[in-house]
Amino acid sequence: DVVMTQSPLSLPVTLGQPASISCRSSQSLVHSDGNTYLSWFQQRPGQSPRRLIYKVSNRDSGVPDRFSGSGSGPDFTLEISRVEAEDVGVYYCMQGTHWPWTFGQGTKVEVK
Amino acid sequence: QVQLIQSGAEVKKPGASVKVSCKASGYTFVDYFMHWVRQAPGQGLEWMGRIKINGGGTNSAQKFQGRVTMTRDTSISTAYMELSRLTSDDTAVYYCVRDGGYYDLDYWGQGTLVTVSS
């Protein structure tokens, strides 16, 4: 199975400051169709996860533009340009290129 | 709007089976795969498998093969996941999740807590 390794696992942040989460895959995530299927999810405390980003850098509708995804494999990054209080939670990357789909361990973002 | 409403919490004894339901609304049920993802207490997310609603074909992670059965009833827009031979390691919140169309996941159910305890 493809191993997705996130860092850091805990990220204390100052409101209004930027934050960055890394995700590294153990194999190339380039699909046979040429696309890279790497997504990012946010899970706020007590809630179900919510997709933020798909195909590396495409932001879901309704997701604030302070969230951005980048990378080209094996390293991918989720950036928050200015952290707001509502951004507290756990963030997961997930690859959908290879079966079974696999998630990173999660990065807990909390306010300092 | 898309909604996935799951059945309520369950408590099961080791060795038993559990069946979780997921009723979909707000979209054409047969047009999307449905996935199942679980999350053990305080842990991360684990993809279990998926079902093609139009046809019923399934794929599952190897660790669940032989123990997980995914089905659907298109007449009531409901997907089901049954997990057998439960152990304490199966204690988790189980989510149904709609396929996002880009080899990923978009809409999530509210989750169903399954507790396995003697």
PDB file of N, CA and C in Angstrom, chain A residues 11-21 41-45 47 50 52 62-68 78-92 107-111:
ATOM      1  N   LEU A  11       0.720  21.191  14.869  1.00  0.00           N
ATOM      2  CA  LEU A  11       1.143  22.489  14.351  1.00  0.00           C
ATOM      3  C   LEU A  11       0.466  23.607  15.148  1.00  0.00           C
ATOM      4  N   PRO A  12       1.178  24.133  16.144  1.00  0.00           N
ATOM      5  CA  PRO A  12       0.634  25.295  16.874  1.00  0.00           C
ATOM      6  C   PRO A  12       0.797  26.533  16.007  1.00  0.00           C
ATOM      7  N   VAL A  13      -0.253  27.298  15.864  1.00  0.00           N
ATOM      8  CA  VAL A  13      -0.200  28.458  14.976  1.00  0.00           C
ATOM      9  C   VAL A  13      -0.695  29.713  15.693  1.00  0.00           C
ATOM     10  N   THR A  14      -0.251  30.845  15.186  1.00  0.00           N
ATOM     11  CA  THR A  14      -0.723  32.138  15.663  1.00  0.00           C
ATOM     12  C   THR A  14      -1.765  32.648  14.684  1.00  0.00           C
ATOM     13  N   LEU A  15      -2.898  33.080  15.199  1.00  0.00           N
ATOM     14  CA  LEU A  15      -3.940  33.592  14.321  1.00  0.00           C
ATOM     15  C   LEU A  15      -3.397  34.723  13.462  1.00  0.00           C
ATOM     16  N   GLY A  16      -3.761  34.669  12.159  1.00  0.00           N
ATOM     17  CA  GLY A  16      -3.300  35.682  11.234  1.00  0.00           C
ATOM     18  C   GLY A  16      -1.980  35.353  10.561  1.00  0.00           C
ATOM     19  N   GLN A  17      -1.298  34.329  11.060  1.00  0.00           N
ATOM     20  CA  GLN A  17      -0.027  33.913  10.479  1.00  0.00           C
ATOM     21  C   GLN A  17      -0.222  32.741   9.523  1.00  0.00           C
ATOM     22  N   PRO A  18       0.745  32.520   8.623  1.00  0.00           N
ATOM     23  CA  PRO A  18       0.612  31.395   7.691  1.00  0.00           C
ATOM     24  C   PRO A  18       0.929  30.065   8.358  1.00  0.00           C
ATOM     25  N   ALA A  19       0.447  28.994   7.739  1.00  0.00           N
ATOM     26  CA  ALA A  19       0.730  27.637   8.205  1.00  0.00           C
ATOM     27  C   ALA A  19       0.914  26.742   6.991  1.00  0.00           C
ATOM     28  N   SER A  20       1.745  25.723   7.156  1.00  0.00           N
ATOM     29  CA  SER A  20       2.053  24.828   6.046  1.00  0.00           C
ATOM     30  C   SER A  20       2.126  23.395   6.550  1.00  0.00           C
ATOM     31  N   ILE A  21       1.493  22.488   5.822  1.00  0.00           N
ATOM     32  CA  ILE A  21       1.493  21.059   6.164  1.00  0.00           C
ATOM     33  C   ILE A  21       2.051  20.297   4.968  1.00  0.00           C
ATOM     34  N   PHE A  41      -8.198  17.052   3.260  1.00  0.00           N
ATOM     35  CA  PHE A  41      -9.439  17.117   4.014  1.00  0.00           C
ATOM     36  C   PHE A  41      -9.187  17.825   5.334  1.00  0.00           C
ATOM     37  N   GLN A  42     -10.221  18.514   5.788  1.00  0.00           N
ATOM     38  CA  GLN A  42     -10.207  19.171   7.089  1.00  0.00           C
ATOM     39  C   GLN A  42     -11.239  18.492   7.980  1.00  0.00           C
ATOM     40  N   GLN A  43     -10.863  18.178   9.205  1.00  0.00           N
ATOM     41  CA  GLN A  43     -11.817  17.639  10.165  1.00  0.00           C
ATOM     42  C   GLN A  43     -11.815  18.520  11.408  1.00  0.00           C
ATOM     43  N   ARG A  44     -12.838  19.327  11.529  1.00  0.00           N
ATOM     44  CA  ARG A  44     -12.985  20.156  12.717  1.00  0.00           C
ATOM     45  C   ARG A  44     -13.404  19.282  13.894  1.00  0.00           C
ATOM     46  N   PRO A  45     -13.134  19.736  15.122  1.00  0.00           N
ATOM     47  CA  PRO A  45     -13.484  18.922  16.290  1.00  0.00           C
ATOM     48  C   PRO A  45     -14.954  18.523  16.294  1.00  0.00           C
ATOM     49  N   GLN A  47     -16.640  16.924  14.119  1.00  0.00           N
ATOM     50  CA  GLN A  47     -17.328  16.920  12.828  1.00  0.00           C
ATOM     51  C   GLN A  47     -16.787  15.847  11.895  1.00  0.00           C
ATOM     52  N   ARG A  50     -14.147  17.114   5.707  1.00  0.00           N
ATOM     53  CA  ARG A  50     -14.653  17.928   4.607  1.00  0.00           C
ATOM     54  C   ARG A  50     -13.533  18.070   3.593  1.00  0.00           C
ATOM     55  N   LEU A  52     -11.205  19.816   1.049  1.00  0.00           N
ATOM     56  CA  LEU A  52     -10.769  21.180   0.760  1.00  0.00           C
ATOM     57  C   LEU A  52     -10.199  21.300  -0.642  1.00  0.00           C
ATOM     58  N   GLY A  62     -16.685  27.030  -2.016  1.00  0.00           N
ATOM     59  CA  GLY A  62     -16.981  27.364  -0.627  1.00  0.00           C
ATOM     60  C   GLY A  62     -15.773  27.338   0.286  1.00  0.00           C
ATOM     61  N   VAL A  63     -14.661  26.821  -0.208  1.00  0.00           N
ATOM     62  CA  VAL A  63     -13.439  26.798   0.597  1.00  0.00           C
ATOM     63  C   VAL A  63     -12.737  28.150   0.456  1.00  0.00           C
ATOM     64  N   PRO A  64     -12.410  28.787   1.564  1.00  0.00           N
ATOM     65  CA  PRO A  64     -11.766  30.107   1.484  1.00  0.00           C
ATOM     66  C   PRO A  64     -10.475  30.066   0.683  1.00  0.00           C
ATOM     67  N   ASP A  65     -10.200  31.158  -0.011  1.00  0.00           N
ATOM     68  CA  ASP A  65      -9.009  31.175  -0.874  1.00  0.00           C
ATOM     69  C   ASP A  65      -7.709  31.301  -0.083  1.00  0.00           C
ATOM     70  N   ARG A  66      -7.786  31.343   1.228  1.00  0.00           N
ATOM     71  CA  ARG A  66      -6.553  31.304   2.024  1.00  0.00           C
ATOM     72  C   ARG A  66      -5.960  29.884   2.054  1.00  0.00           C
ATOM     73  N   PHE A  67      -6.744  28.888   1.618  1.00  0.00           N
ATOM     74  CA  PHE A  67      -6.255  27.524   1.509  1.00  0.00           C
ATOM     75  C   PHE A  67      -5.734  27.280   0.090  1.00  0.00           C
ATOM     76  N   SER A  68      -4.546  26.692  -0.010  1.00  0.00           N
ATOM     77  CA  SER A  68      -4.025  26.349  -1.320  1.00  0.00           C
ATOM     78  C   SER A  68      -3.224  25.062  -1.235  1.00  0.00           C
ATOM     79  N   LEU A  78      -0.094  21.644   1.811  1.00  0.00           N
ATOM     80  CA  LEU A  78      -1.304  22.442   2.032  1.00  0.00           C
ATOM     81  C   LEU A  78      -0.880  23.690   2.789  1.00  0.00           C
ATOM     82  N   GLU A  79      -1.239  24.830   2.264  1.00  0.00           N
ATOM     83  CA  GLU A  79      -0.880  26.086   2.916  1.00  0.00           C
ATOM     84  C   GLU A  79      -2.128  26.868   3.287  1.00  0.00           C
ATOM     85  N   ILE A  80      -2.053  27.474   4.452  1.00  0.00           N
ATOM     86  CA  ILE A  80      -3.077  28.405   4.886  1.00  0.00           C
ATOM     87  C   ILE A  80      -2.386  29.759   4.984  1.00  0.00           C
ATOM     88  N   SER A  81      -2.818  30.722   4.207  1.00  0.00           N
ATOM     89  CA  SER A  81      -2.087  31.995   4.125  1.00  0.00           C
ATOM     90  C   SER A  81      -2.175  32.795   5.429  1.00  0.00           C
ATOM     91  N   ARG A  82      -3.357  32.798   6.042  1.00  0.00           N
ATOM     92  CA  ARG A  82      -3.553  33.512   7.320  1.00  0.00           C
ATOM     93  C   ARG A  82      -4.550  32.689   8.131  1.00  0.00           C
ATOM     94  N   VAL A  83      -4.051  32.051   9.162  1.00  0.00           N
ATOM     95  CA  VAL A  83      -4.891  31.144   9.937  1.00  0.00           C
ATOM     96  C   VAL A  83      -5.977  31.908  10.702  1.00  0.00           C
ATOM     97  N   GLU A  84      -7.191  31.377  10.610  1.00  0.00           N
ATOM     98  CA  GLU A  84      -8.303  31.926  11.385  1.00  0.00           C
ATOM     99  C   GLU A  84      -8.733  30.882  12.417  1.00  0.00           C
ATOM    100  N   ALA A  85      -9.501  31.334  13.399  1.00  0.00           N
ATOM    101  CA  ALA A  85      -9.894  30.447  14.496  1.00  0.00           C
ATOM    102  C   ALA A  85     -10.665  29.228  13.993  1.00  0.00           C
ATOM    103  N   GLU A  86     -11.445  29.393  12.942  1.00  0.00           N
ATOM    104  CA  GLU A  86     -12.255  28.294  12.412  1.00  0.00           C
ATOM    105  C   GLU A  86     -11.418  27.231  11.695  1.00  0.00           C
ATOM    106  N   ASP A  87     -10.146  27.480  11.518  1.00  0.00           N
ATOM    107  CA  ASP A  87      -9.259  26.524  10.837  1.00  0.00           C
ATOM    108  C   ASP A  87      -8.695  25.464  11.790  1.00  0.00           C
ATOM    109  N   VAL A  88      -8.978  25.601  13.067  1.00  0.00           N
ATOM    110  CA  VAL A  88      -8.508  24.610  14.042  1.00  0.00           C
ATOM    111  C   VAL A  88      -9.126  23.250  13.738  1.00  0.00           C
ATOM    112  N   GLY A  89      -8.293  22.212  13.748  1.00  0.00           N
ATOM    113  CA  GLY A  89      -8.780  20.867  13.471  1.00  0.00           C
ATOM    114  C   GLY A  89      -7.634  19.999  12.994  1.00  0.00           C
ATOM    115  N   VAL A  90      -8.002  18.846  12.426  1.00  0.00           N
ATOM    116  CA  VAL A  90      -6.999  17.917  11.908  1.00  0.00           C
ATOM    117  C   VAL A  90      -7.113  17.880  10.389  1.00  0.00           C
ATOM    118  N   TYR A  91      -5.976  17.921   9.737  1.00  0.00           N
ATOM    119  CA  TYR A  91      -5.911  17.930   8.275  1.00  0.00           C
ATOM    120  C   TYR A  91      -5.280  16.628   7.778  1.00  0.00           C
ATOM    121  N   TYR A  92      -5.908  16.052   6.763  1.00  0.00           N
ATOM    122  CA  TYR A  92      -5.436  14.789   6.202  1.00  0.00           C
ATOM    123  C   TYR A  92      -5.192  14.931   4.704  1.00  0.00           C
ATOM    124  N   THR A 107      -2.598  15.964  10.620  1.00  0.00           N
ATOM    125  CA  THR A 107      -1.848  17.048  11.267  1.00  0.00           C
ATOM    126  C   THR A 107      -2.838  17.884  12.065  1.00  0.00           C
ATOM    127  N   LYS A 108      -2.593  17.973  13.353  1.00  0.00           N
ATOM    128  CA  LYS A 108      -3.490  18.723  14.226  1.00  0.00           C
ATOM    129  C   LYS A 108      -3.052  20.178  14.275  1.00  0.00           C
ATOM    130  N   VAL A 109      -3.917  21.064  13.808  1.00  0.00           N
ATOM    131  CA  VAL A 109      -3.648  22.498  13.834  1.00  0.00           C
ATOM    132  C   VAL A 109      -4.377  23.105  15.020  1.00  0.00           C
ATOM    133  N   GLU A 110      -3.618  23.767  15.880  1.00  0.00           N
ATOM    134  CA  GLU A 110      -4.212  24.386  17.058  1.00  0.00           C
ATOM    135  C   GLU A 110      -3.609  25.763  17.268  1.00  0.00           C
ATOM    136  N   VAL A 111      -4.351  26.600  17.966  1.00  0.00           N
ATOM    137  CA  VAL A 111      -3.897  27.962  18.211  1.00  0.00           C
ATOM    138  C   VAL A 111      -2.947  27.986  19.392  1.00  0.00           C
TER     139      VAL A 111
END
